[in-house]
Amino acid sequence: MKFDRFDRLIIVFLLLTIVGLSLLLSRTIPERTTKIETRNMERELAAQARQALLDKLYSPVAASMQAGQMQEALLKLEEINVRYPGEAHGFILKGEIFDRLGVPDKAAASLVQGVKLNGDYIDKRSSVSRRDLITRLVDSTLPGAVSAYRNSPVNAVLKENLANLNYLKSRLAGGCE
Amino acid sequence: MRFDRHTITIIVSGLLLGFFGVMLSVWGNPENSGICVSCFIENSAGALGLHNNSRLQYLRPELVGFVLGAFALALSRREFRSRGGSAPLLRFASGFFLIVGCAVFIGCPIKLFLRFTAGDLTALCGVAGLVFGVWCGLKGLAHGVELGRLSPAAAPKGSGLLSPLLFSMLLIFIFIPPVFVIASDKGSSAQHAPLFVSLAAGLVLGAVAQASRFCITGAVRDVLLMGRRAPLLWGGGAFIVSAFVVNIASGRFNPGFAGQPGSHQEYLWGFLGMMLVGWLSVLIGGCPFRQLVKSGEGDTDATLVVAGMFLAGALVQGWNLAATSAGVPLGGKIAVLAGFMMLLAVSVLVRDRG
């Protein structure tokens, strides 16, 4: 390929543009670092603010749970859930209460709703993680749920319970979602 | 069957794909997603701010590696050539629906076999769908349904460089992330192998796939056409055996239908999603992975497919079309049927009846 004068002119302008772009980019590096740090801080602030709000909102429920009054905790939770019906934390607490009350099928159903709304509850590294609770629930109840369903495959309740436990098992196993 | 140099290259590609496909999970990528082109595209689209699912935002270095590895090897072998110009809009739309099909199944054809070799038996519906889709595509080809041939004359000189340049820009974004590039700190995108390991694996796989023309749907297509004489059969076999052995060796083989990572039990939609991917792949000449490799070789048509894939990567998340362990959302089912409508309309309207 032979370059004529026009080509050479274009190449010179291309090189000048690359130099200009590099200069601009190098000048933006300090600004970029500050912005990224600010964004990370905002993310952290939002997470902590959410946690603080949830703690405050659900504190009556947590107090009843700590006192071992699970029925009362459930009633208080229902009151809050009327105001915030789509909040994952409510479903997770409900799952915890049902688990402590020894009603694993209802616990699984509530935990499924919570995890579907907010996957943070099943993440290992999340501050709100309930992974240990969910793992224990799945490990202890899944074998029984499988055999119960096999004995009565037309029972819709058993089928739904098994589906819920399998969903939680699948989320615990990981994958890209 | 003679094991010539090309066949050996294909077998090596299959072995490496299986090895890295599992090992990248061992090194940090999500379970059964060591390599998943559709997942990586959804992650990368999110990282570029194209969707706001905060759990799926990470610029995957493997993706960049596939294109730049193929580009480097094509250049060194003097096989880089700008070519294209056949049915660009249809290819763009096909790229879009490729990712829709993958998102409804949960995974590209590579991940399909990675899931299967890890014992995820729900992937069987995807295998059946992919094979049936490729068979449908071949029937279409036999009846004159094709998007036309690539032509170096139709593509402006140098236009094939666009894809390697864009992916080089993404490479810069990986090392010096601009403010708008986002990285999830939770969810599956927060799980990733070390950057240099991911990039190196991507570069190696892109290069060997360029040399061998390895492609999952291409392997299925060749087997359906040529039977045991197809060299890609050996590559596909090597991939499956390699992935299976590494899965067992790393303790990741858990056979069963229920509770598998990143899978659902809506088998019909898993089948249809992969059928759509198989059929489209025959029409446009390769699976999502092959499209990335071809775009690195200067194929501008494949670059348009990749652009369509990125748009879909954003929209399957933004419009809630992607399946999860909970199942396939209604929007995903509608999108798959829309993909079939496009395919069927193309089969009638674009058919060469001469």
Tab-separated table of C-alpha atoms in Angstrom, chain A residues 4-157:
chain	number	residue	atom	x	y	z
A	4	ASP	CA	-0.011	9.746	-0.814
A	5	ARG	CA	-0.039	13.216	0.723
A	6	PHE	CA	-3.708	13.000	1.717
A	7	ASP	CA	-3.087	9.721	3.568
A	8	ARG	CA	-0.112	11.193	5.416
A	9	LEU	CA	-2.183	14.221	6.421
A	10	ILE	CA	-4.960	12.001	7.766
A	11	ILE	CA	-2.460	9.832	9.683
A	12	VAL	CA	-0.912	12.944	11.257
A	13	PHE	CA	-4.372	14.116	12.389
A	14	LEU	CA	-5.171	10.622	13.660
A	15	LEU	CA	-1.979	10.596	15.754
A	16	LEU	CA	-2.739	14.100	17.041
A	17	THR	CA	-6.235	12.977	18.030
A	18	ILE	CA	-4.810	9.940	19.873
A	19	VAL	CA	-2.337	12.187	21.728
A	20	GLY	CA	-5.137	14.635	22.623
A	21	LEU	CA	-7.365	11.810	23.817
A	22	SER	CA	-4.567	10.362	25.948
A	23	LEU	CA	-3.915	13.778	27.509
A	24	LEU	CA	-7.595	14.232	28.289
A	25	LEU	CA	-7.833	10.741	29.768
A	26	SER	CA	-4.766	11.236	31.952
A	27	ARG	CA	-6.265	14.468	33.293
A	28	THR	CA	-9.490	12.694	34.214
A	29	ILE	CA	-7.785	9.965	36.283
A	30	PRO	CA	-7.790	11.840	39.649
A	31	GLU	CA	-11.391	12.954	39.050
A	32	ARG	CA	-12.347	9.391	38.077
A	33	THR	CA	-10.792	7.928	41.227
A	34	THR	CA	-12.680	10.423	43.396
A	35	LYS	CA	-15.948	9.669	41.621
A	36	ILE	CA	-15.490	5.907	41.975
A	37	GLU	CA	-14.699	6.290	45.677
A	38	THR	CA	-17.754	8.525	46.094
A	39	ARG	CA	-19.923	5.979	44.301
A	40	ASN	CA	-18.615	3.160	46.486
A	41	MET	CA	-19.275	5.258	49.582
A	42	GLU	CA	-22.809	6.049	48.397
A	43	ARG	CA	-23.403	2.364	47.833
A	44	GLU	CA	-22.164	1.588	51.331
A	45	LEU	CA	-24.275	4.405	52.792
A	46	ALA	CA	-27.389	3.149	51.012
A	47	ALA	CA	-26.801	-0.391	52.284
A	48	GLN	CA	-26.249	0.811	55.858
A	49	ALA	CA	-29.235	3.165	55.718
A	50	ARG	CA	-31.411	0.299	54.488
A	51	GLN	CA	-30.136	-1.944	57.261
A	52	ALA	CA	-30.758	0.770	59.878
A	53	LEU	CA	-34.284	1.393	58.570
A	54	LEU	CA	-35.103	-2.324	58.568
A	55	ASP	CA	-33.715	-2.708	62.099
A	56	LYS	CA	-35.868	0.181	63.288
A	57	LEU	CA	-38.969	-0.898	61.391
A	58	TYR	CA	-38.856	-4.514	62.459
A	59	SER	CA	-37.475	-3.901	65.995
A	60	PRO	CA	-40.778	-4.863	67.724
A	61	VAL	CA	-40.707	-8.182	65.856
A	62	ALA	CA	-37.068	-8.776	66.743
A	63	ALA	CA	-37.801	-7.979	70.414
A	64	SER	CA	-40.640	-10.507	70.545
A	65	MET	CA	-38.476	-13.103	68.813
A	66	GLN	CA	-35.686	-12.539	71.328
A	67	ALA	CA	-38.192	-12.964	74.153
A	68	GLY	CA	-39.256	-16.247	72.592
A	69	GLN	CA	-42.805	-14.983	71.932
A	70	MET	CA	-43.136	-16.205	68.386
A	71	GLN	CA	-46.925	-15.846	68.025
A	72	GLU	CA	-46.711	-12.231	69.155
A	73	ALA	CA	-43.799	-11.663	66.771
A	74	LEU	CA	-45.876	-13.091	63.953
A	75	LEU	CA	-48.784	-10.755	64.733
A	76	LYS	CA	-46.495	-7.714	64.840
A	77	LEU	CA	-44.887	-8.783	61.601
A	78	GLU	CA	-48.287	-9.069	59.893
A	79	GLU	CA	-49.050	-5.476	60.944
A	80	ILE	CA	-45.806	-4.224	59.395
A	81	ASN	CA	-46.268	-6.368	56.284
A	82	VAL	CA	-49.599	-4.669	55.607
A	83	ARG	CA	-47.706	-1.381	55.258
A	84	TYR	CA	-44.734	-2.854	53.351
A	85	PRO	CA	-46.109	-5.889	51.508
A	86	GLY	CA	-43.238	-6.174	49.019
A	87	GLU	CA	-40.348	-6.011	51.481
A	88	ALA	CA	-38.153	-9.116	51.367
A	89	HIS	CA	-37.040	-8.686	54.983
A	90	GLY	CA	-40.594	-9.282	56.195
A	91	PHE	CA	-40.753	-12.629	54.394
A	92	ILE	CA	-37.333	-13.634	55.724
A	93	LEU	CA	-38.350	-12.845	59.322
A	94	LYS	CA	-41.582	-14.744	58.794
A	95	GLY	CA	-39.535	-17.711	57.592
A	96	GLU	CA	-37.342	-17.502	60.689
A	97	ILE	CA	-40.388	-17.385	62.966
A	98	PHE	CA	-42.031	-20.377	61.281
A	99	ASP	CA	-38.726	-22.236	61.506
A	100	ARG	CA	-38.540	-21.597	65.242
A	101	LEU	CA	-42.189	-22.612	65.593
A	102	GLY	CA	-41.337	-25.918	63.919
A	103	VAL	CA	-43.377	-25.346	60.760
A	104	PRO	CA	-40.716	-25.993	58.093
A	105	ASP	CA	-43.023	-25.977	55.048
A	106	LYS	CA	-44.335	-22.490	55.854
A	107	ALA	CA	-40.789	-21.387	56.718
A	108	ALA	CA	-39.556	-22.563	53.322
A	109	ALA	CA	-42.439	-20.825	51.494
A	110	SER	CA	-41.693	-17.499	53.213
A	111	LEU	CA	-37.953	-17.772	52.682
A	112	VAL	CA	-38.534	-18.476	48.974
A	113	GLN	CA	-40.589	-15.283	48.661
A	114	GLY	CA	-37.891	-13.310	50.458
A	115	VAL	CA	-35.006	-14.700	48.422
A	116	LYS	CA	-36.877	-14.152	45.158
A	117	LEU	CA	-37.329	-10.489	46.084
A	118	ASN	CA	-33.767	-10.002	47.299
A	119	GLY	CA	-30.980	-12.478	46.600
A	120	ASP	CA	-28.737	-10.833	49.219
A	121	TYR	CA	-30.338	-13.066	51.844
A	122	ILE	CA	-28.710	-16.151	50.326
A	123	ASP	CA	-25.299	-14.642	49.538
A	124	LYS	CA	-22.389	-15.817	51.667
A	125	ARG	CA	-20.806	-12.393	52.020
A	126	SER	CA	-23.927	-10.284	52.487
A	127	SER	CA	-24.488	-8.532	55.816
A	128	VAL	CA	-28.131	-9.679	55.785
A	129	SER	CA	-27.286	-13.262	54.804
A	130	ARG	CA	-29.552	-16.022	56.134
A	131	ARG	CA	-27.601	-18.686	54.286
A	132	ASP	CA	-26.933	-20.776	57.381
A	133	LEU	CA	-30.617	-20.870	58.316
A	134	ILE	CA	-31.648	-21.769	54.758
A	135	THR	CA	-28.937	-24.446	54.444
A	136	ARG	CA	-30.002	-26.037	57.722
A	137	LEU	CA	-33.680	-25.937	56.736
A	138	VAL	CA	-33.024	-27.515	53.320
A	139	ASP	CA	-30.663	-30.181	54.677
A	140	SER	CA	-33.028	-31.194	57.461
A	141	THR	CA	-36.324	-31.196	55.587
A	142	LEU	CA	-35.595	-32.030	51.942
A	143	PRO	CA	-35.179	-35.835	52.333
A	144	GLY	CA	-38.505	-36.011	54.208
A	145	ALA	CA	-40.223	-33.790	51.645
A	146	VAL	CA	-38.984	-36.009	48.792
A	147	SER	CA	-40.281	-39.217	50.371
A	148	ALA	CA	-43.586	-37.579	51.369
A	149	TYR	CA	-44.116	-36.432	47.778
A	150	ARG	CA	-43.211	-39.874	46.409
A	151	ASN	CA	-45.797	-41.467	48.689
A	152	SER	CA	-48.483	-39.032	47.582
A	153	PRO	CA	-47.573	-37.459	44.230
A	154	VAL	CA	-51.040	-35.966	43.653
A	155	ASN	CA	-50.903	-33.908	46.850
A	156	ALA	CA	-50.493	-30.294	45.667
A	157	VAL	CA	-49.266	-29.042	49.061
